[in-house]
Structures are given as C-alpha cells and as structure tokens.
Amino acid sequence: MDVALAITWLRAAAEAVTADADELTRLDSAIGDGDHGVNMRRGFTAVTAVLDATEFTGVGDVFVRAGTALISKVGGAAGPLYGSAFRAFGKTLPAGPEVGLADLVTALHAGLDAVTRLGGAAPGDKTLVDAYRPALTAFEEAVAGGAALAEAAAGAARAAGDGARATISMTARKGRASYLGDRSAGHQDPGATSTWLIFQALADVTAP
Amino acid sequence: MDVALAITWLRAAAEAVTADADELTRLDSAIGDGDHGVNMRRGFTAVTAVLDATEFTGVGDVFVRAGTALISKVGGAAGPLYGSAFRAFGKTLPAGPEVGLADLVTALHAGLDAVTRLGGAAPGDKTLVDAYRPALTAFEEAVAGGAALAEAAAGAARAAGDGARATISMTARKGRASYLGDRSAGHQDPGATSTWLIFQALADVTAP
Amino acid sequence: MKKFINDPADVVAEALAGLAAAHPGLRVNAGEQYVARADAPRPGKVALVSGGGSGHEPLHGGFVGAGMLDAACPGEVFTSPVPDQILAATKAVDGGAGVVHIVKNYTGDVMNFQLAAELAADEGLSVETVLVDDDVAVENSTWTAGRRGTGATLLVEKIAGALAEEGGKLGEVAAIGREVNAASGSFAYALTAGTTPAAGRPGFDLPDDEIEAGVGIHGEPGRRREKLRPARELVRSALDAILDARPLTRGDRALVLVNGLGGTPLIELYLVFGEVAAVLAERGVEISRNLVGNYVTSLDMAGLSITLTKATDEMIRLWDAPVNTPGLRWGA
Amino acid sequence: MKKFINDPADVVAEALAGLAAAHPGLRVNAGEQYVARADAPRPGKVALVSGGGSGHEPLHGGFVGAGMLDAACPGEVFTSPVPDQILAATKAVDGGAGVVHIVKNYTGDVMNFQLAAELAADEGLSVETVLVDDDVAVENSTWTAGRRGTGATLLVEKIAGALAEEGGKLGEVAAIGREVNAASGSFAYALTAGTTPAAGRPGFDLPDDEIEAGVGIHGEPGRRREKLRPARELVRSALDAILDARPLTRGDRALVLVNGLGGTPLIELYLVFGEVAAVLAERGVEISRNLVGNYVTSLDMAGLSITLTKATDEMIRLWDAPVNTPGLRWGA
Ligand SMILES: Nc1ncnc2c1ncn2[C@@H]1O[C@H](COP(=O)(O)OP(=O)(O)O)[C@@H](O)[C@H]1O
Ligand SMILES: Nc1ncnc2c1ncn2[C@@H]1O[C@H](COP(=O)(O)OP(=O)(O)O)[C@@H](O)[C@H]1O
Ligand SMILES: [Mg+2]
Ligand SMILES: [Mg+2]
Ligand SMILES: [Mg+2]
Ligand SMILES: [Mg+2]
C-alpha cells in the first residue's frame, strides 16, 4: 500500500459512511442515541479536509492524521475508538511511502489493541470489535496463505459484514446499547456496521 | 312553575350537560380552550348538590342558589355568565312557591340583561346570547299568544337550537373564539349549545 | 393522553399539594384553593394577587414570594378561578394598604376577578385591577374581547411586585403595572397543541410541516396556519408584528422574554434568543435585561412566545430588585 | 420534525450564540466550543469543568457561574465533546489549584474526558475526575458500561462547586463530588421519545397507552416497556428501585430532585413531587431540600426522573451556599 492508495481508501470510506449515514443513525436510534451516522459523517468530512490540505510522505502518517482528525471532530464513543485505532494503525506502520502486507497485518492488530485498551470490549459484546476482529483474522489468514492485497481486503470485508450481521442476535455489554439489557438483541450494532463499511471501502478500491 | 318543577328542570339540565359534556368540550376545543363541557358538568354537579341539600320555599330562591353555585364552581366565562343569569332570573321572580308565565318572561329578560351587562355581547357575536335571545323571544311570543308552559318551552327550545346552529356561520366577536378571527366561522359555539340544552331540558320536563 | 397524573379531576389539587410540599415559603390553602406567601399579610404593604387557569406553570403560583405576588389563585386547567377563591386570597393577604389584582385579559378572568373585586369592596377592601393584554396577534378593538394577556404578565408581576415590596402605594403599584403592560407586546408560535387532562387529546392537529402563528396560552388555534420556516424567519415575522404595535426605535432599551410554552427544549429557546438579539442589534435597540425559559406555559404545547417591553430606568431598577419565588429568584 | 431551528447542523453553535447574548456573566468561546465564567480563571480556586452532549439544557452550560461550574463543554446533540474542547476549557479556567472534571458515565464521555485529562497532565495541569453514575435502572457490573450519569450530575456540580468556591482543595472537591454521587440514585420514565435535529424523527415510537421505564437522557429506549399507570404507582415503583440500590431508612435525610426531561409540564412535576413526598413521609425519610423543574433534560422528551441523595450536614450546607448561574440561582 502506498500513500495514494491509503488516501484513496480513506476517501472511499468517507464516501461510504456519508452515503450510509442515515442508515447508521437509524441503527443507532434503535439501541443507542441516534447519532452514529452524523458522527461518522462529521468525522470523515474532517478526514477528507485533512487529506485535501496535507502533503504526505509516509503511509503511516496518512492514518495518524486521519485518526487525529477523528478524535478532534467526532466525540461520542466512536471518536476516540476509531481515532485511536487509526492512530495506532498508522504509528505501527514502518516509515516511508510504501508498506507491505505483513506491515498491514501488524498495524491492524495495533488498531484493534487500541480499541480494546480504550473500550475494554470483548468479542460478543456487540460492538465494532465484532466486525473488526473477524476482518483482521480473515485478512491475516489470507496474507499467510499468500493472497494479494485485493483478495485479502475482499475477505476482510466479507468477514466484517458477517461479523456485523452476527451482532444482531447479541445482547450488548458495552456502549449505550448495554443500557437496554436484553432489548438490545435483534438489532445490528451501528459501530460494527460502520467498521464493515470501512473494510468494504478497502476491498472496493483495491478490487481488480 | 312551582318549586318542584324548578328543581326538576335544573336536575334535567344537569343531566343534559353531563351527558353532552364531551360534545361541549369538543366544540370548545375547536374555537376555544376545550373546557366548556367540564366546566358545565362541574357547575351543574354543584347545582345538584345544592338542590339535594336545601329545602326551598320559593321558586326564585331555587334559581338564585343555583346561580350562586355556578359562580362559585365554574370559573371561566361560563361561570359568571350563567351564574349571574340564573341569579337575576331568580331574583326577578316574585316570592312564593309558584310563579306564572308572565313572571317567567320578565325573569328571562332579567337573565339576558345580566349576561349582556357582564359580557357585552350583541346578537351575532357568536355567544350563548345567540341561543338565549331567540329562545326568549319565542317564549315571550308563545305566552303572548296564550300558549301554556309546555308549548312555550318547546318553542323556546326549538328557537335556541336554531340559534345555536346559526352560530356556525358566525365570526366570533366575544370570548376566546374571537382570537381566531375569521377562523372561528364554521364551528358551533359551545355556550350557545349549552344554552340550548338548558332550554331543551325545560321543554322535556314540561312536555305533556 | 399520556400524563403523570392520577385522576384528571384531581390534577390541580394534587399539584398544589406538591407545590406546598416543595416550598415551605408558600402557604397553600387547599380548601379555598389559593397559594400565598407564608408571611402574608404584611402590614402596610400593598398586596398583589393574580390568578388564572392552571396549566401555565410556573405562572402564577410559582411567582408567589418576596418581591413578586402575595397570592395566586389557580383555577381548573385553562379555566379562570372563581370569585370565592379570589376573594379569599385577597382577604388573606391584604395588609391594610390595598390589593392589586393582576388579571390577564380573558373574558372569564376579567369577569371572575371583577365579581371578586366587587365582593371585596363590599367588605371594605381597596382593590385596584391591572389588566394585561400584550398579545399583538389579536387585533385590538372595543368590539371584541380585545388582546390576550400572555408573557407580559410575568413582567408586570415582577416589576409591580418589586415596587410593592419597597413600599409603593396602591395607586403607584397599579400604575407601574399598567405602564409595563402598555409598553409590552408579545407574539407566539405553536408547533403542536397541548393536551388538557380533562379533554384527553390535543386541542388541534397539525401536519408535520405546519405551525400555528399567533397562538395564545390556552391551546386554542392561532390567527393563521403556516408552513414551518427557519427560526430566523419566524423571529423576524414575530418581531415585525410586535414592533408594529409597540414601536421601539434606535436607542430604545428593551426587556426581552423568550418564553417556552412547555414542550420546547431550552436549546431552541436560546437559539431563538440569539436571533432576537441579532434583529434588535440591527435595529439599534439595546436589550437591557432578558429572560429565556419556560415561564408562561400552555401545558405541553411545543411553542414559544417573544415579549418585548420598552424599558424605563425605573422598570430596569425594579426588574433588578430581589425576588424570591419558586419560579424566579435573584438577589435573595 | 418541527423545531425552532435553522440548519440542523448549526443548532449547537447558534444556541451557544444565544446563550452568550443572554448572559453577560458567561464567556462563550465559539471557536473552541466551551462556556466559561467571565471571571475565570480565578487564581487559587479549584476549577470545575463538565460537559457532555448538547440537548440536556440547562445542563451543563446553564450551570456555569459562581458556586457551580467554571466551564462547560457542549458536544453535538447527544454526542460527548471532543478532547480538544475539554482541554481548551480546562486550560482556560485553571487557576493553579487544579481542575475537577465532572463526567457522566457514558463510554463516549469517559473516553473523551480521559484523553483530555491525559493531554492536560502532559501540559502540567492537575486534573481529578469525578464520575457520575446514579441511574439505578441500569444493573451495575464491571462487565458492562455500568450505570448512566443522570440527575445526580446537578447535585454533584452544585455541591462540589460550592466547596470549590469557598476554597476547598482539589482532593476535597473531588471527594465531596464522589460522595454525593455514591449517595445518589435516579430512575426515569419516558412517555414519548425526543427528536434530535439531526435524526429528524423520534428515537422510538410508543403506543398511546405505553411508556418506557428506566430510560436515560439520550432518547434511547428504557429497560422495559410498560402500560401507563397512575403517577402514584409509577412513583412507588421508581422509589422502590432507587431505595433498593441506595437505601434510605427512617430518620435519614434526603435531597430530592424531580426533574422534567423537557416535554413534561411543571404541573405534572409538582404532582409527582407530592407523591414522592408522601412515600418518603411514610418511610420516615425527611426531605431536607428539593428541586422541581427541568434541569437535566433530553430535548423534548415527555418524561421525568426522580433523584434521591442521602444527605449529610455538609452536603446541605453546601447545597444552601450561594449559586449564580443561568439555570440555578440563589443567595446571589
Ligand atoms: N466500549 C466499546 N468498545 C468498542 N466499541 C464500542 C464501545 N462502546 C461503543 N462502541 C461502539 O460505538 C458505537 C456507537 O458509536 P456512536 O453512536 O458514534 O457513539 P455514542 O454511543 O457515544 O453515541 C457502538 O455501536 C459500538 O459499536
Ligand atoms: N362576552 C360574552 N358574552 C356572552 N357569552 C360569552 C361571552 N364570552 C364567552 N361567552 C360564552 O362562553 C362560552 C365559553 O365558555 P367556557 O368555555 O366555559 O369559558 P372560557 O371561554 O373561559 O373557557 C362561549 O362559547 C360563549 O358562548
Ligand atoms: Mg450514538
Ligand atoms: Mg372554554
Ligand atoms: Mg376556559
Ligand atoms: Mg452519542
């Protein structure tokens, strides 16, 4: 992945969360406070502005700056979680204008660790972790099996989608949805859904 | 009219406004504040309590006490208007356990005068005057023509009903409905409707 | 209808019981149905009595206390009080210096207060009546019921109350009340109707993109139905209507009340106040004092009213005087 | 959606402009999006900073002023503020004696305040955090997000604010805040959902005879849906839930807050307070102080919360201390 692809990915992610903002908000209305779509759109609009305004020399830097923008503009649970994830992801990548598949695997781990450290969610808690973790596993296994980026990204996106859908039956134990107790079951988690959109964006921009 | 008939009339009026309280409130919701039915029911419940608790020796006294109860319990525009009307009506009747038709005509005039003095409404202003006045005229003319009470009362009730219905097309110039300007047209006046109920009650209890 | 009540018939009495439990500085007479200052009557002080239908809280019971009302008479919901209770309250708080009745201009309120004032006069009390009729949405005419009393009631009660507290005479207290009323204009919008406990359903239905312009505080429809517009435009229209009736020109000072009708969140009221301030700044009118919140309400109606009062030094001085009531408190 | 707004995206900024115009005693920093006392920083005084999503007004911006908060950071509607604005506010009001962050226990609020506190520490400021988690409707567990911060936030801000105003040290101010929180329990009901400007429709739909029990202040559904019952019964259930989690026994004293969620009229809140007072009287619990009104709201949600705090002499003394903010004022 080079700087241009990193930027292309984030722009595609921005488009995706903007296009689906109403749907994300609808999901968040059912089990949360109805702001996830607005939050993500605001955050990724800020990310886009940073991408527009900055000359990047390193891939990692693209994600660090994007993460910082998310922390500064999103608020709520999603801001610190996504922001820290992108920052950790970017900081873990080696310096320079291009990074390899193995670097991406390591960085994805760092991103998930940041989410877990900050939010303490385990798999099954009905959070974005339930999309992120299977996506990471699929990506890592694909890379281990010799897949190229496009193929690994496609697998990750599929796994994220499956993970997001799997949150429907879960009872939330973290975030606002946990206040609903059993009533959170039957609804798809908004954060898991936006995570899926971000992985899907990578699959889309790398698709042959 | 003797004391017993006076009491019977007021009890019938109480039943009528209680039975139609929701309808009166609905009319008042359209062009007022939606309390006329509740007000009239509360007031006539108090009237009934006074009738239950008091031994009357004079006809006039029945109406004076009823009017006082209305003033004390109704509030709003209807309380003072109906209360003063009944008080003036009762005070104008000659003392004693029985009054004649001519006495009733004079007393009805006194009642209307009280309403006009207090409220200043003219015919056509879309108030209870628009039922009261034609009822009084019909009653007076019937009596002049030699009719008995039952017939005069039936004519008054019919005229009150026509008068109440005629308020539909009027634009209110008094009371709350006047705040609506032109928008008050197209709705029947609640007070005119309750006046009709009271005259109808007299027709009902005197009907042969 | 969904409300936190028991039997609709008991709402007023039970809310008064709650008011009494909450505020030891008030004396609630449940039998006669009035709320008085616990320390009334205060010998030599002109007493202020107001009242009206319930459903406008904190008006009037929430404005009883030092520096404002001596007593309030709550009627049934949206129904003016009866003469008996007004008379009882008047007698209870009369300190020998006379009593001012502050009456919102509604047929029912006017007649019931008038009957009470006559009865009080019969008993040798001096009563002056101040009629409040600030709502410019109603065209004024001697041939109609005239303008309604709305938001300006709060200003009249506060300013006249302050003068009474510092020893103003009966005529002076009534005069400043009338002066405040004459200097005030109000205009209100409703987004939804309120629901009275007795009627059990909203007074009117509105499509999701329409509002009522020129409403009062009794759930009645307004002068006209309009399309919802941005707050900025609604404020301009309202201020045009007010300033047409009560001109304020460059260099004038105003007291401004942006008042919620019960169901509108404070964040919207502040946004609207910002718009009012912008328009008045354009016109060179200085906002001397302001109040933003739910003060003269109409149950759970989503809506708001704007009141402008052309201020004098004396009004501002009396506005700033200490007040200590459940609904308005400063300097105490 | 019908609201008095312009563009939904501008609601928070425009409401802040209105707040600034209305209250000269506040300094609103529009760029960094925080509200501070005009006289901040006060050298040697521990500063209190709170914040959270907008839509809960007067919380928090309306509680900035002498005797309460030094600064508030409003986020977007129902969205916690971001670290940058919390950091900016913290630095703006630090008077050298340290800053207490009062944080309602929501994942987003906790994380954003935590990031801000770390950044502030990096710059050499001393920050203590008081977490408010009084909502007993949420079962507490280290395996969930824990209890929500709701009505008790007002009591924590008032009481800790008073101690800071009279010279309490950083640790003492944080300690009393935590003590008030630990002594408090809240429970809320919603009759209708609120509508955020951004979502444009209510967070949930309820049939005309059902309510949500155990709701928070962000328009989310509650723990369970129930049939509407008389206020008397709802109050008993709520108090049972609170007293289960935060026992008050015969002879104990309580601070009581009956708090409207934005769309419920004051007349109902007083009626409910009357019911609360009756139940506590039965149980031999004395109500030392009370507050009835809209203080910690959820936009236009029709609903209310009840908060009980087991009171100490010190808490009562600090409750009574002067406070001068747009939303709460006495003794000043
Ligand atoms: N502790 C947590 N760990 C991981 N993800 C979380 C946690 N809490 C919340 N989330 C995610 O955040 C999403 C909600 O984000 P958002 O609506 O923007 O914030 P808020 O809940 O503050 O309104 C949830 O759907 C969930 O996926
Ligand atoms: N000035 C008036 N003269 C005669 N009748 C009036 C006058 N004002 C109002 N009314 C009558 O009173 C009725 C309303 O009574 P009610 O609803 O009980 O009182 P309120 O208007 O105070 O709520 C109106 O329908 C009208 O008939
Ligand atoms: Mg959310
Ligand atoms: Mg009426
Ligand atoms: Mg009425
Ligand atoms: Mg949120």
XYZ file of C-alpha atoms and ligand atoms in Angstrom, chain A residues 28 33 35-36 39 74-79 81 115 119-121 126-129 174-176 189-192, chain D residues 78-80 107-108, ligand 1:
59
model
C -28.196 3.800 16.456
C -28.914 7.665 20.813
C -26.123 9.967 16.268
C -23.689 7.418 14.865
C -20.863 11.439 13.992
C -16.332 13.038 16.268
C -16.823 12.902 20.016
C -19.010 10.176 21.495
C -17.688 6.639 21.731
C -16.840 6.386 18.061
C -14.437 9.348 18.024
C -12.249 4.473 19.393
C -9.809 -0.183 20.667
C -13.090 0.441 25.394
C -12.496 -2.931 27.036
C -14.928 -4.700 24.734
C -21.946 -6.255 20.340
C -19.520 -3.520 19.368
C -17.378 -2.619 16.415
C -14.933 -5.234 17.702
C -20.601 -2.299 26.146
C -21.605 1.146 24.974
C -25.023 2.703 25.181
C -24.746 -2.717 16.005
C -24.130 0.638 14.308
C -20.388 0.678 15.071
C -19.890 -2.806 13.697
C -26.324 13.712 22.456
C -22.650 13.380 21.491
C -19.934 13.829 24.071
C -18.442 5.339 27.146
C -18.010 8.357 24.904
N -16.552 0.002 24.768
C -16.650 -0.075 23.444
N -15.769 -0.757 22.722
C -15.866 -0.836 21.382
N -16.820 -0.231 20.668
C -17.727 0.461 21.343
C -17.706 0.595 22.747
N -18.745 1.359 23.112
C -19.378 1.700 21.989
N -18.777 1.153 20.926
C -19.177 1.307 19.532
O -19.566 2.625 19.303
C -20.786 2.639 18.583
C -21.581 3.864 18.914
O -20.941 4.989 18.418
P -21.607 6.428 18.479
O -23.066 6.296 18.314
O -20.920 7.299 17.493
O -21.244 6.938 19.943
P -22.211 7.114 21.233
O -22.576 5.759 21.698
O -21.366 7.848 22.198
O -23.418 7.889 20.780
C -21.483 1.366 19.003
O -22.374 0.922 18.002
C -20.342 0.394 19.219
O -20.031 -0.319 18.062
